[in-house]
Every structure is written in structure tokens, then in C-alpha cells.
Amino acid sequence: MPKNKSIQLLTFCLMLFCLASVSKTSAQTVRLSGTVFSNERKPLEGASVTVFPARISTVTDKNGNFILNGIPKNSIKLTVRFSGYAVYETKLKMEKNEIIVSDIFLLPEVKELQEVVVSESYEGRRKKEESLNIETVNSSFIQRNLGGSLMQSLQRLPGVKTISIGSGGSKPLIRGLSFNQVIVVENGIKHEGQQWGADHGLEIDQYAVNRVEIIKGPSSFMYGSDAIGGAVNIKPVPVPAKNVLGGNIDFTGKSNNEQFGGSVNLFGRKEKWFFDTRMTVMDYGDYRVPTDTVHVYNYAVRLYKNQLRNTAGREFDLHGSAGFVSEKFKSIVYFTRVYTKSGFFANAHGLEPRNVDAALHDKSSRDILMPFQEVTHHKISNTTSFDVGNHQMETQVGFQKNFRREWSHYVNHGYMPPIYPDDMYAPQDLERQYDKEVFSIAVKDQFSLNKHQITVGANAEKQQNSINGWSFLIPAFTQFSSGIFVYDKLQLNELWLLHGAVRADYGKIKMKQYADWFPSEITENGQTTQEFLKRSENLTKQFSSFNWSAGVNYSPGALSVKANLGTSFRMPIAKELASNGVNYHYFRFEKGNADLNPERSYQFDLGIEWQASKWSVQLSPFFNYFPNYIYLNPTSQHDIYYGAGNQVFEYQQSKVMRYGGELQTRYQLLQQLSVEILAEYLYSEQLSGSKKGYTLPFSPPASVLFGMTYNPEIKNLRDTYISVDYRYTAPQHQIVPPEKKTDASNVINLGLGTKIRSGKQDLILSLQVQNLFNTRYLNHTSFYRLIELPEAGRNIILSLKLPFLLSN
């Protein structure tokens, strides 16, 4: 039997075993109820109530009441969490079949500074409320798994991967879909950068992230186009408690690329007015790989001290928010400025490997030489919410400016002049420049009608994109999109919850004509003339779409089952419609297709979760069908004008089938020792077109992570942990040329951390050792996989968070 088939069979059997375990487990249960109030004796709606060790959760209604059915009789503790209030804990005595807990009063907290707002109980609540598969993490998770970027820090979650370039840039890959198929939402505003390129990372500061929700599967009915594969929703920082001034300081150091830096946060509130600010600074050098030689397109390239030359970078970020908060009105203004400068590996960015000046690039591991990129992203937005009777209204307006420049030595290709003209409109070293401005507005109304919780919303977005530089790939364009949706959540009873949504969208994109700045020789009928070739024509395209979604949740105590069936769509982007140039990152000529239709998807998601006193199991299978998936197809043609014979790739559409799933299991071996298994599997196949029978590009291979965590009790320390993760990644032999097959890999990571009480706050310390044994392995979804560049070697990461309180 082939090795990859064996892995599929093993994963399938493991899922069946976990489901069988669910059916064999039964226990005596108890009904638990109560009411949660503030210290001012006002009922608190939306408080999270959790019973341990089963970790069964619910939330309070508008009267502060909660009911928990199917609670195991061995339950020992109940906790209540609510934003702005200290965590409440009480012991349980399960002597009856029905218990009414005494009224619970929560006391105000200075701020959710130690662990931010979220915990596993919040995650459980969201999963039971939504029919889509959602993973929720908080800032503590990010600190324990700190990577070079936000998405690299989230890779421990099954179904979530990244397309990475170096140690500081990456973009999300959810169930094998990325680029403009997955959106990122920050503070309620869709993040708009140059996300169409594999080398274009997210302009997001992971130190400013409070809570992240990863939605696996189509989310177009909520967010519109580009959410066809999923969404990463970065939640706002919580509002500080009244009459407080404080903050925190983060320090981070990494051994592999000698990174140092940190982040400073200052917040305060006086009754109804508040502010929150942050500044982040990072500086890192060339990162190391566990090899001294790499082969770039059949050329052997020696690496000085195992360092990947010219992969150093810097980051400087500013954040600010201020607002007014009252009982029925809240208005907050958010501002961010994210600046990054990072180098491209000199031997892999359109430069002839034999001609790289090694003496210059190896002189320092911290300098940033050509080729390199600079990105500055500004974002300012306002979110205002208020209550009008039974209606909860919310408005959002935003403006973003993404300014990206790619610098490289001028290299003439085809008929480009050998000497750069003095009177050119672009600097000689400016290869490409993209300048995007985005205006967005959204309104939403949420109200209750009998057992229905209805949300009605509308949004619109306008983009203006200009270009510059001596190299051309995509034209300047303007784009407009808008949509309206209705979402209904029907609570039939304590066990059944129904979901339904419909959405209509309209989009328009207008691309501008572009002609070469240099003449090319054209031969027709034996006569040769020189012409300024047009690379793109004036083109206007309009798109519309109607989508729907239906789901159901069934939660009979320890077992929770949910299912969702729906459609999703995505508008073609400018690169897919009108690209016509050399992508030097891939040594290929890319050509758009003006006849592309909007991408459409049909997906069925199933979620099964079971929680007992020591066990928790979560299984999330899915099936996905695209009647017209957009992909970049390699042809037999070669460009003769611009790229010295680069192979031509053209955008086409084909039918695609995808299926797979994720498995998460956790078992509490001892009171202080737990183990977990996180597995994922994805299969995709093109059902039509010239690549019929092939998979899709950047398809992640199956993988399984075995984790073990020990939580010792040490005097004067809290929440101490020691963890070890072993991840096995299967080989990926199902590829789309020019992709290369990738062998299996085995990687071990270590982690430890603790909290040291310092006054009223906790000093949080964490240490990681990534790739403990300095293993040489390839990541199939890495930007550098095409040149067989291994992943980073051993990396020791030290992180320290120091909260402080200036007044209370």
C-alpha cells in the first residue's frame, strides 16, 4: 500500500476510534442553574459560566440566568467570567440531581491584563453558538507559541498553516486556501493590503492582538467576497475598567536570527472616556538553516555560517484607540501604523546565483541590502454601537493606505535598454511600487423577535490602486464592492439551535491601460518595427452574486453536534484578470484572463464535540466543491520580450473537489498532566481543465501533533507549565508542476512558562525551543520551497510580559 494511502487510512481509523469512545461513555448527570449579577446588583448578560473538570460552558441570558444540563456528578468547581470583572470561582457539591446556585456577584477588575479576555470557556461558548467551525485563541496562546508573525504563531491549530517568506512575513492558509480566498478582519474592518502575492505578508502587529477567531470554511455571508476559504477575525482590545491607568511591557529575544525588541502598552480610563496606546519595535538578522548549501535552480549556493543572506528585517508599529463608553452607547476610534522593511534572499529574487556578491551580503547579518521590500500600512476606523429599544445598532467606517515598494538593482530583460534612462519617472532601483487606498463603511442591526435573533447588515468598500517602478506585473485599477445580508438564529429549546442566512453582493473593477516605457521590436510580414507594447487595456468588469447558508446546532449535555451547508463566492482580482509580466520571485511570466467568472463554492461542514471529566474530543470534517476555481496554469509557451525565456503561466478556471477535516483530542492523565492529539487531513483534486487529476498549489500535507503538558504547583508561582510537542508531517507527493514533492518531517518543540506575582499584577515569563534537534526539513507551503530551502533551524525564544499599574 502507498505510504500516503496508509497515512489517510491511519487518520480515518483514529477519527473512528474517537467517535466510538464517545458512544461508550456515559455518566450520571446533574442540572445546574443560577443567576449572575454585577456588584451593583444588575444582571449580567453574556457572562461565561464553566464547570470543571468537564469544561462544560454556557452563557447568561439578558436576565443573568444560566442553565447547565448534563453536568457530570464528579464536577468540583464552577467559574464565571465577564469582561471587566474579576473571575469568580466556587466549589460544587453534587449531592442532588438538580442544584440552584446562590446568586453570584462579580467584582470589577482593573483590566484583563494578565490573560486578556478569553479562555477555553469562551471558545466553548462560541462553538455552541455558531454552526461554522471556529477556533478561538487569546494573547496567552500567542505568547506561548510566539513565531515571527501572527500567522506563524497560530500554526499550532489544526487546519491553519502559513505561506511564509523568511522569518518575519507570512499569510494565512486555512484548509489549503490562501491569498484572496481568506480574509483578515482587525477591529471589525477588513484588512486590505497587497495580499495577492506569496511574498506579501500581513501588516499586523501580533503584540497588539487581544483575541483571534479563526473561521474555517466559507464566510462570505458575513464578510462578502474573499472570505470563500475562511476568515481570521482579530477582536478589539477590551475597554479598561473605570478610573484606572496602567499598561504592560513585552520583551522578546530569539536566538536563530538574533532578534530583539518588544512592545509598550499604556491605557487609562476616567469614568466614560478611555484610551489605549501601543508601540512595537523589532530588529532581526539573517536567519539560520540547518545546512551550509542550498541548490537554487540547479546551482549550488554556499551559505556563510548557515545564514540565509539578506533575510534581516525591522519593524516599527504604532497603535492607538480612544472612545466613549456608557450603558447604551459606545464609540471607539482605532488607529494603526505598521512599518516593515525586510530583505529577500539574494540568491532567489531574480538574481543569477553565480553573480551574487557574497562578500557584500555576508559582511553583516543585520544589514538589509538589495533586493528588499518596504511596506507602510495606515489604518484608521470608528466603531459606534448603541441600543434603540430592542435593537442593537452598530456602524463602522474605515480608511486604509497600503504603500509597498520593492527595491532591486536594475536588470534589463528582452528589449529593455542596457542603461537605465536618466529621465525615467521612477528611481533606478525601484522595481515595483503599489499604492492602495481603501474606504469602507458598514452598518448592522441586531434584534430579537420571539425566539429569533436576527441580524441585518450592509457594507460597501472602494479601492484605488496606483503603480510605479520600472517593472510591470499588474495594472492600476479601481474597485467597488457592496453587499447586504440577513442572518437569523432561532433557539428552538435548550438543545436545538437553527441558523439561516442570505446575502446579495455587487462588485465592479476598472483596470487602466499600461504601455511599456521602452520600445520592442515587432516583426510582421517580414518587416521589423519598434513599438511601445501595451501590457494592459482599459477594462471594466462587473460581478454580482447571491449566497445562502443554513446550519443547526444540537447540544445534549456533554455531546455537541453542528452542521452547516452553504454557498460562497469571490470576485476575480486585478492580477487574475489583467496581469502581464514577469514575476521575478518565481522566474515565470504571468498572464491574466479577462474572461474569468466569479469563483463559487459549495461547502458542507460538520462538527462533533464531546467533553467528559477527563476527555475532550472534537472532529471537524468538511466537503467542498468549486464549479469554477481560479488557478494559475503553466503552459508550453515562453516569453521572449521581458523575461529572457521565462515560462508563461495563464489564469484559468476548473472544477475542483476538496474534502478533509481536523481532529482534536485531549486527555487529563493526572491532575497536573495532560496529553493531546491534533490531526489534520486535506485532499483536493481538479476535475476539469488542463490540470485535471492534479491537486491544487500549496496543498498542505496531512500532519499530526502529539502534545504533553505538565502543570506543577510551585510556591509563589502560578499557571506554571512545561510542554513538549512532536509534529509528524506526512510527505506531499500530490503536486502541481512546477511544485516539487516534499518528504515527511519530524519536529519537536519545547515550551515552559510561569507567572510571578508582582504587586497586583503577574510577571509572565515564557521560553520556547523550536526545532529542538535542529532538524533539516522542507515546508511544502513555504515561499522558498521551490528552491529546496529548508526551514529555520533551532530557535530559542524568550518572552517576558511585565504589567504595571500607575493608579487605581
Coordinates of N, CA and C in Angstrom, one line a residue, residues 37-114:
F37 N -24.9 38.6 38.7 CA -25.1 40.0 38.9 C -23.8 40.7 38.9
S38 N -23.8 42.0 38.6 CA -22.7 42.9 38.9 C -22.7 43.2 40.4
N39 N -21.6 43.9 40.8 CA -21.6 44.3 42.2 C -22.6 45.4 42.5
E40 N -23.2 46.0 41.4 CA -24.3 47.0 41.6 C -25.6 46.3 41.5
R41 N -25.6 44.9 41.6 CA -26.9 44.1 41.6 C -27.6 44.3 40.2
K42 N -26.9 44.5 39.1 CA -27.5 44.5 37.8 C -27.2 43.1 37.1
P43 N -28.3 42.5 36.6 CA -28.0 41.2 35.9 C -27.0 41.4 34.7
L44 N -26.1 40.4 34.6 CA -25.1 40.5 33.5 C -25.4 39.5 32.4
E45 N -25.7 40.0 31.2 CA -25.9 39.2 30.1 C -24.6 38.9 29.3
G46 N -24.5 37.6 29.0 CA -23.3 37.2 28.2 C -22.1 36.7 29.0
A47 N -22.3 36.6 30.4 CA -21.3 36.1 31.2 C -21.0 34.6 30.9
S48 N -19.8 34.2 30.9 CA -19.4 32.8 30.6 C -19.3 32.0 31.8
V49 N -20.1 30.9 31.9 CA -20.2 30.0 33.1 C -19.6 28.7 32.7
T50 N -18.6 28.2 33.5 CA -18.0 26.9 33.1 C -17.9 26.0 34.3
V51 N -18.1 24.7 34.1 CA -18.0 23.7 35.2 C -16.7 22.9 34.9
F52 N -15.9 22.6 35.9 CA -14.7 21.8 35.8 C -14.8 20.6 36.6
P53 N -14.1 19.5 36.2 CA -13.1 19.4 35.2 C -13.7 19.1 33.8
A54 N -15.0 19.0 33.7 CA -15.6 18.6 32.4 C -15.5 19.8 31.4
R55 N -15.3 21.0 31.8 CA -15.2 22.2 31.0 C -16.4 22.4 30.1
I56 N -17.6 22.2 30.7 CA -18.9 22.4 30.0 C -19.3 23.8 30.3
S57 N -19.7 24.6 29.2 CA -19.9 26.0 29.4 C -21.2 26.4 28.8
T58 N -21.7 27.6 29.3 CA -22.9 28.3 28.7 C -22.7 29.8 29.0
V59 N -23.7 30.6 28.5 CA -23.6 32.0 28.8 C -25.0 32.4 29.4
T60 N -25.0 33.5 30.1 CA -26.2 34.0 30.8 C -27.0 34.8 29.8
D61 N -28.4 34.7 30.1 CA -29.3 35.5 29.2 C -29.4 36.9 29.7
K62 N -30.3 37.7 29.1 CA -30.4 39.1 29.4 C -30.8 39.3 30.9
N63 N -31.4 38.3 31.6 CA -31.7 38.5 33.0 C -30.6 37.9 33.9
G64 N -29.5 37.5 33.3 CA -28.3 37.0 34.1 C -28.5 35.5 34.4
N65 N -29.5 34.9 33.9 CA -29.8 33.5 34.3 C -28.9 32.5 33.4
F66 N -28.6 31.4 34.0 CA -27.9 30.3 33.2 C -28.4 29.0 33.6
I67 N -28.4 28.0 32.7 CA -28.8 26.6 32.9 C -27.8 25.7 32.3
L68 N -27.3 24.7 33.0 CA -26.3 23.7 32.5 C -27.0 22.4 32.7
N69 N -27.2 21.7 31.6 CA -27.7 20.3 31.7 C -26.6 19.3 31.4
G70 N -26.8 18.1 31.9 CA -25.9 17.0 31.7 C -24.5 17.2 32.3
I71 N -24.5 17.8 33.5 CA -23.2 18.0 34.2 C -22.8 16.7 35.0
P72 N -21.6 16.2 34.8 CA -21.2 15.0 35.5 C -21.2 15.2 37.0
K73 N -21.5 14.2 37.7 CA -21.6 14.3 39.2 C -20.2 14.4 39.9
N74 N -19.1 14.2 39.1 CA -17.8 14.4 39.7 C -17.3 15.8 39.5
S75 N -18.1 16.7 39.1 CA -17.7 18.1 38.9 C -17.4 18.7 40.3
I76 N -16.4 19.6 40.3 CA -15.9 20.1 41.6 C -15.8 21.6 41.6
K77 N -15.9 22.3 40.5 CA -15.7 23.7 40.5 C -16.5 24.4 39.4
L78 N -17.0 25.6 39.7 CA -17.7 26.5 38.8 C -17.0 27.8 38.7
T79 N -16.8 28.3 37.5 CA -16.2 29.6 37.3 C -17.1 30.5 36.4
V80 N -17.0 31.8 36.7 CA -17.8 32.8 35.9 C -16.9 33.9 35.4
R81 N -16.9 34.2 34.1 CA -16.1 35.2 33.6 C -16.9 36.2 32.8
F82 N -16.5 37.5 33.0 CA -17.2 38.6 32.2 C -16.2 39.7 32.1
S83 N -16.2 40.3 30.8 CA -15.2 41.3 30.5 C -15.4 42.5 31.5
G84 N -14.2 42.9 32.1 CA -14.2 44.0 33.0 C -14.4 43.6 34.5
Y85 N -14.6 42.3 34.7 CA -14.8 41.8 36.1 C -13.9 40.7 36.4
A86 N -13.5 40.6 37.7 CA -12.6 39.5 38.2 C -13.3 38.2 38.0
V87 N -12.5 37.1 37.8 CA -13.1 35.8 37.6 C -13.6 35.3 39.0
Y88 N -14.8 34.7 38.9 CA -15.5 34.2 40.1 C -15.3 32.6 40.1
E89 N -15.0 32.1 41.3 CA -14.9 30.6 41.4 C -15.6 30.2 42.7
T90 N -16.2 29.0 42.6 CA -16.8 28.4 43.8 C -16.8 26.9 43.7
K91 N -16.7 26.2 44.8 CA -16.7 24.8 44.8 C -18.1 24.2 44.7
L92 N -18.2 23.0 44.1 CA -19.5 22.4 43.9 C -19.7 21.1 44.8
K93 N -20.9 20.9 45.3 CA -21.2 19.7 45.9 C -22.4 19.1 45.2
M94 N -22.1 18.0 44.4 CA -23.1 17.4 43.5 C -23.9 16.3 44.3
E95 N -24.7 16.8 45.2 CA -25.4 15.8 46.1 C -26.8 15.5 45.6
K96 N -27.4 16.4 44.7 CA -28.7 16.3 44.1 C -28.7 16.2 42.6
N97 N -29.8 15.8 42.0 CA -29.9 15.8 40.6 C -30.2 17.2 40.0
E98 N -30.6 18.1 40.8 CA -30.9 19.5 40.4 C -30.4 20.4 41.5
I99 N -29.5 21.4 41.1 CA -28.9 22.3 42.0 C -29.1 23.7 41.5
I100 N -29.5 24.6 42.4 CA -29.7 26.0 42.2 C -28.6 26.7 42.9
V101 N -27.6 27.3 42.2 CA -26.5 28.0 42.9 C -27.0 29.3 43.4
S102 N -26.4 29.7 44.6 CA -26.8 31.0 45.2 C -26.4 32.1 44.2
D103 N -27.1 33.3 44.3 CA -26.8 34.4 43.4 C -25.3 34.7 43.4
I104 N -24.8 35.0 42.2 CA -23.4 35.2 42.0 C -23.2 36.7 41.7
F105 N -22.3 37.4 42.5 CA -22.0 38.8 42.3 C -20.5 38.9 41.9
L106 N -20.3 39.6 40.7 CA -18.9 39.8 40.2 C -18.4 41.1 40.6
L107 N -17.1 41.2 40.9 CA -16.4 42.4 41.3 C -15.6 43.0 40.1
P108 N -15.6 44.3 40.0 CA -14.8 44.9 38.9 C -13.3 44.5 39.0
E109 N -12.7 44.4 37.8 CA -11.3 44.1 37.7 C -10.6 45.3 37.1
V110 N -9.3 45.5 37.4 CA -8.6 46.6 36.9 C -8.6 46.6 35.4
K111 N -8.2 45.5 34.8 CA -8.3 45.3 33.4 C -7.9 43.8 33.1
E112 N -8.3 43.3 32.0 CA -8.0 41.9 31.7 C -6.5 41.9 31.2
L113 N -5.6 42.2 32.1 CA -4.2 42.5 31.7 C -3.4 41.2 31.7
Q114 N -3.6 40.3 32.6 CA -2.8 39.2 32.7 C -3.0 38.2 31.6

